[in-house]
């Protein structure tokens, strides 16, 4: 009996050690779980505060501060004149298709001009005479016309 009693006591001790080990394991798991939850809560809290700070900063930056001005043209204070020589790479003669002369100059070489501005008037008496003959012929006055108007629908004219 003593032996059975010793065996029972030994089993109870082993059972107690096993239960204590189990309790220590549960306690360790509980402590580690709490530490993990605390660390996660701190991390989530930091992220939320950073997110709110970023949203606030973005909102401040998103509102543009614009100063509107209305520009007005001013006359140039000085002209920029650079020393240079303007010369063509290739020079070619240009022959006029009709004879004539310059009736009136409006601008000289080197003058500043604007788009569409008249530079000179050219007088072409020979061309004006041909134009007048053609116009008289079109109106049906053959007495003052020595030439025929160009035929309509003619082919081969270049």
mmCIF file of C-alpha atoms in Angstrom:
data_model
loop_
_atom_site.group_PDB
_atom_site.id
_atom_site.type_symbol
_atom_site.label_atom_id
_atom_site.label_comp_id
_atom_site.label_asym_id
_atom_site.label_seq_id
_atom_site.Cartn_x
_atom_site.Cartn_y
_atom_site.Cartn_z
ATOM 1 C CA UNK A 1 0.000 0.000 0.000
ATOM 2 C CA UNK A 2 2.711 2.297 0.737
ATOM 3 C CA UNK A 3 3.936 1.819 -2.708
ATOM 4 C CA UNK A 4 0.572 2.576 -4.231
ATOM 5 C CA UNK A 5 0.333 5.595 -2.067
ATOM 6 C CA UNK A 6 3.745 6.734 -3.238
ATOM 7 C CA UNK A 7 2.762 6.181 -6.849
ATOM 8 C CA UNK A 8 -0.436 8.160 -6.394
ATOM 9 C CA UNK A 9 1.457 10.985 -4.721
ATOM 10 C CA UNK A 10 4.047 10.889 -7.500
ATOM 11 C CA UNK A 11 1.291 11.104 -10.120
ATOM 12 C CA UNK A 12 -0.309 14.000 -8.295
ATOM 13 C CA UNK A 13 3.041 15.827 -8.207
ATOM 14 C CA UNK A 14 3.546 15.197 -11.897
ATOM 15 C CA UNK A 15 0.007 16.367 -12.539
ATOM 16 C CA UNK A 16 0.662 19.530 -10.504
ATOM 17 C CA UNK A 17 3.940 20.188 -12.357
ATOM 18 C CA UNK A 18 2.167 19.610 -15.613
ATOM 19 C CA UNK A 19 -0.656 21.964 -14.573
ATOM 20 C CA UNK A 20 1.865 24.584 -13.383
ATOM 21 C CA UNK A 21 3.747 24.304 -16.674
ATOM 22 C CA UNK A 22 0.478 24.651 -18.495
ATOM 23 C CA UNK A 23 -0.482 27.678 -16.427
ATOM 24 C CA UNK A 24 2.932 29.242 -17.056
ATOM 25 C CA UNK A 25 2.471 28.576 -20.799
ATOM 26 C CA UNK A 26 -0.981 30.158 -20.732
ATOM 27 C CA UNK A 27 0.331 33.081 -18.728
ATOM 28 C CA UNK A 28 3.266 33.521 -21.133
ATOM 29 C CA UNK A 29 0.905 33.341 -24.126
ATOM 30 C CA UNK A 30 -1.415 35.862 -22.461
ATOM 31 C CA UNK A 31 1.464 38.260 -21.723
ATOM 32 C CA UNK A 32 2.848 37.901 -25.270
ATOM 33 C CA UNK A 33 -0.650 38.421 -26.703
ATOM 34 C CA UNK A 34 -1.123 41.571 -24.616
ATOM 35 C CA UNK A 35 2.303 42.867 -25.694
ATOM 36 C CA UNK A 36 1.419 42.186 -29.344
ATOM 37 C CA UNK A 37 -1.958 43.918 -28.967
ATOM 38 C CA UNK A 38 -0.306 46.938 -27.294
ATOM 39 C CA UNK A 39 2.359 47.184 -30.025
ATOM 40 C CA UNK A 40 -0.305 46.849 -32.739
ATOM 41 C CA UNK A 41 -2.453 49.527 -31.063
ATOM 42 C CA UNK A 42 0.529 51.890 -30.841
ATOM 43 C CA UNK A 43 1.388 51.258 -34.527
ATOM 44 C CA UNK A 44 -2.204 51.789 -35.661
ATOM 45 C CA UNK A 45 -2.450 54.951 -33.546
ATOM 46 C CA UNK A 46 0.755 56.330 -35.077
ATOM 47 C CA UNK A 47 -0.465 55.572 -38.592
ATOM 48 C CA UNK A 48 -3.814 57.228 -37.931
ATOM 49 C CA UNK A 49 -2.165 60.353 -36.524
ATOM 50 C CA UNK A 50 0.234 60.506 -39.511
ATOM 51 C CA UNK A 51 -2.702 60.013 -41.879
ATOM 52 C CA UNK A 52 -4.638 62.858 -40.248
ATOM 53 C CA UNK A 53 -1.555 65.100 -40.325
ATOM 54 C CA UNK A 54 -0.977 64.290 -44.005
ATOM 55 C CA UNK A 55 -4.628 64.962 -44.841
ATOM 56 C CA UNK A 56 -4.461 68.316 -43.050
ATOM 57 C CA UNK A 57 -1.217 69.278 -44.809
ATOM 58 C CA UNK A 58 -2.625 68.231 -48.188
ATOM 59 C CA UNK A 59 -5.735 70.297 -47.554
ATOM 60 C CA UNK A 60 -3.609 73.356 -46.754
ATOM 61 C CA UNK A 61 -1.476 72.883 -49.866
ATOM 62 C CA UNK A 62 -4.456 72.152 -52.134
ATOM 63 C CA UNK A 63 -5.902 75.633 -51.686
ATOM 64 C CA UNK A 64 -3.979 77.692 -54.253
ATOM 65 C CA UNK A 65 -2.986 81.176 -53.272
ATOM 66 C CA UNK A 66 -3.005 83.014 -56.571
ATOM 67 C CA UNK A 67 -2.343 86.669 -57.139
ATOM 68 C CA UNK A 68 -3.987 87.874 -60.347
ATOM 69 C CA UNK A 69 -2.358 90.644 -62.349
ATOM 70 C CA UNK A 70 -3.379 92.207 -65.618
ATOM 71 C CA UNK A 71 -0.327 92.852 -67.812
ATOM 72 C CA UNK A 72 -0.201 95.941 -69.980
ATOM 73 C CA UNK A 73 2.215 96.428 -72.863
ATOM 74 C CA UNK A 74 4.878 99.040 -72.363
ATOM 75 C CA UNK A 75 6.973 100.736 -75.003
ATOM 76 C CA UNK A 76 10.434 99.221 -75.351
ATOM 77 C CA UNK A 77 12.995 101.009 -73.225
ATOM 78 C CA UNK A 78 15.837 100.351 -75.624
ATOM 79 C CA UNK A 79 16.359 98.501 -78.863
ATOM 80 C CA UNK A 80 18.707 95.592 -78.999
ATOM 81 C CA UNK A 81 21.057 96.088 -81.903
ATOM 82 C CA UNK A 82 23.597 93.380 -82.514
ATOM 83 C CA UNK A 83 26.570 93.870 -84.833
ATOM 84 C CA UNK A 84 26.145 91.494 -87.747
ATOM 85 C CA UNK A 85 26.123 91.224 -91.509
ATOM 86 C CA UNK A 86 23.169 89.595 -93.201
ATOM 87 C CA UNK A 87 24.228 87.809 -96.365
ATOM 88 C CA UNK A 88 22.575 85.078 -98.406
ATOM 89 C CA UNK A 89 24.272 81.730 -98.959
ATOM 90 C CA UNK A 90 23.230 81.703 -102.615
ATOM 91 C CA UNK A 91 22.466 84.777 -104.696
ATOM 92 C CA UNK A 92 20.183 84.342 -107.704
ATOM 93 C CA UNK A 93 19.050 86.979 -110.181
ATOM 94 C CA UNK A 94 15.303 87.617 -110.355
ATOM 95 C CA UNK A 95 13.848 88.662 -113.695
ATOM 96 C CA UNK A 96 10.535 90.486 -113.858
ATOM 97 C CA UNK A 97 7.780 89.081 -116.085
ATOM 98 C CA UNK A 98 6.832 92.546 -117.214
ATOM 99 C CA UNK A 99 8.471 95.904 -117.547
ATOM 100 C CA UNK A 100 7.680 98.727 -115.207
ATOM 101 C CA UNK A 101 8.995 101.058 -112.559
ATOM 102 C CA UNK A 102 8.412 101.940 -108.938
ATOM 103 C CA UNK A 103 5.855 104.718 -108.735
ATOM 104 C CA UNK A 104 6.188 105.386 -105.012
ATOM 105 C CA UNK A 105 8.303 104.071 -102.097
ATOM 106 C CA UNK A 106 6.626 103.822 -98.697
ATOM 107 C CA UNK A 107 9.400 102.057 -96.765
ATOM 108 C CA UNK A 108 13.152 102.027 -97.223
ATOM 109 C CA UNK A 109 15.672 99.233 -96.653
ATOM 110 C CA UNK A 110 16.119 98.643 -92.922
ATOM 111 C CA UNK A 111 12.787 100.209 -91.946
ATOM 112 C CA UNK A 112 10.568 98.382 -89.501
ATOM 113 C CA UNK A 113 7.381 97.091 -91.094
ATOM 114 C CA UNK A 114 4.274 95.324 -89.895
ATOM 115 C CA UNK A 115 2.402 92.459 -91.493
ATOM 116 C CA UNK A 116 0.267 93.548 -94.440
ATOM 117 C CA UNK A 117 1.846 97.009 -94.663
ATOM 118 C CA UNK A 118 2.281 98.456 -98.196
ATOM 119 C CA UNK A 119 5.966 98.894 -99.069
ATOM 120 C CA UNK A 120 5.816 100.373 -102.588
ATOM 121 C CA UNK A 121 3.567 100.938 -105.612
ATOM 122 C CA UNK A 122 4.727 99.540 -108.958
ATOM 123 C CA UNK A 123 3.661 101.099 -112.269
ATOM 124 C CA UNK A 124 3.411 98.649 -115.200
ATOM 125 C CA UNK A 125 2.105 100.451 -118.270
ATOM 126 C CA UNK A 126 2.567 97.455 -120.566
ATOM 127 C CA UNK A 127 0.730 95.130 -118.184
ATOM 128 C CA UNK A 128 -2.014 97.693 -117.602
ATOM 129 C CA UNK A 129 -2.508 98.018 -121.378
ATOM 130 C CA UNK A 130 -2.886 94.256 -121.786
ATOM 131 C CA UNK A 131 -5.313 94.143 -118.882
ATOM 132 C CA UNK A 132 -7.403 96.947 -120.392
ATOM 133 C CA UNK A 133 -7.492 95.181 -123.784
ATOM 134 C CA UNK A 134 -8.672 91.989 -122.156
ATOM 135 C CA UNK A 135 -11.376 93.801 -120.182
ATOM 136 C CA UNK A 136 -12.659 95.597 -123.308
ATOM 137 C CA UNK A 137 -12.742 92.299 -125.192
ATOM 138 C CA UNK A 138 -14.761 90.689 -122.398
ATOM 139 C CA UNK A 139 -17.313 93.505 -122.518
ATOM 140 C CA UNK A 140 -17.865 92.997 -126.234
ATOM 141 C CA UNK A 141 -15.978 95.937 -127.729
ATOM 142 C CA UNK A 142 -13.906 94.361 -130.466
ATOM 143 C CA UNK A 143 -12.949 97.735 -132.043
ATOM 144 C CA UNK A 144 -10.347 98.440 -129.375
ATOM 145 C CA UNK A 145 -9.177 94.876 -128.972
ATOM 146 C CA UNK A 146 -6.500 93.321 -131.170
ATOM 147 C CA UNK A 147 -6.168 90.163 -129.127
ATOM 148 C CA UNK A 148 -8.605 87.409 -128.325
ATOM 149 C CA UNK A 149 -9.495 86.492 -124.747
ATOM 150 C CA UNK A 150 -8.212 83.116 -123.639
ATOM 151 C CA UNK A 151 -10.558 80.303 -124.685
ATOM 152 C CA UNK A 152 -12.555 78.735 -121.876
ATOM 153 C CA UNK A 153 -11.960 75.070 -121.178
ATOM 154 C CA UNK A 154 -8.694 75.011 -123.154
ATOM 155 C CA UNK A 155 -6.467 72.014 -122.592
ATOM 156 C CA UNK A 156 -2.708 71.859 -122.695
ATOM 157 C CA UNK A 157 -2.195 75.298 -121.143
ATOM 158 C CA UNK A 158 0.617 75.286 -118.634
#
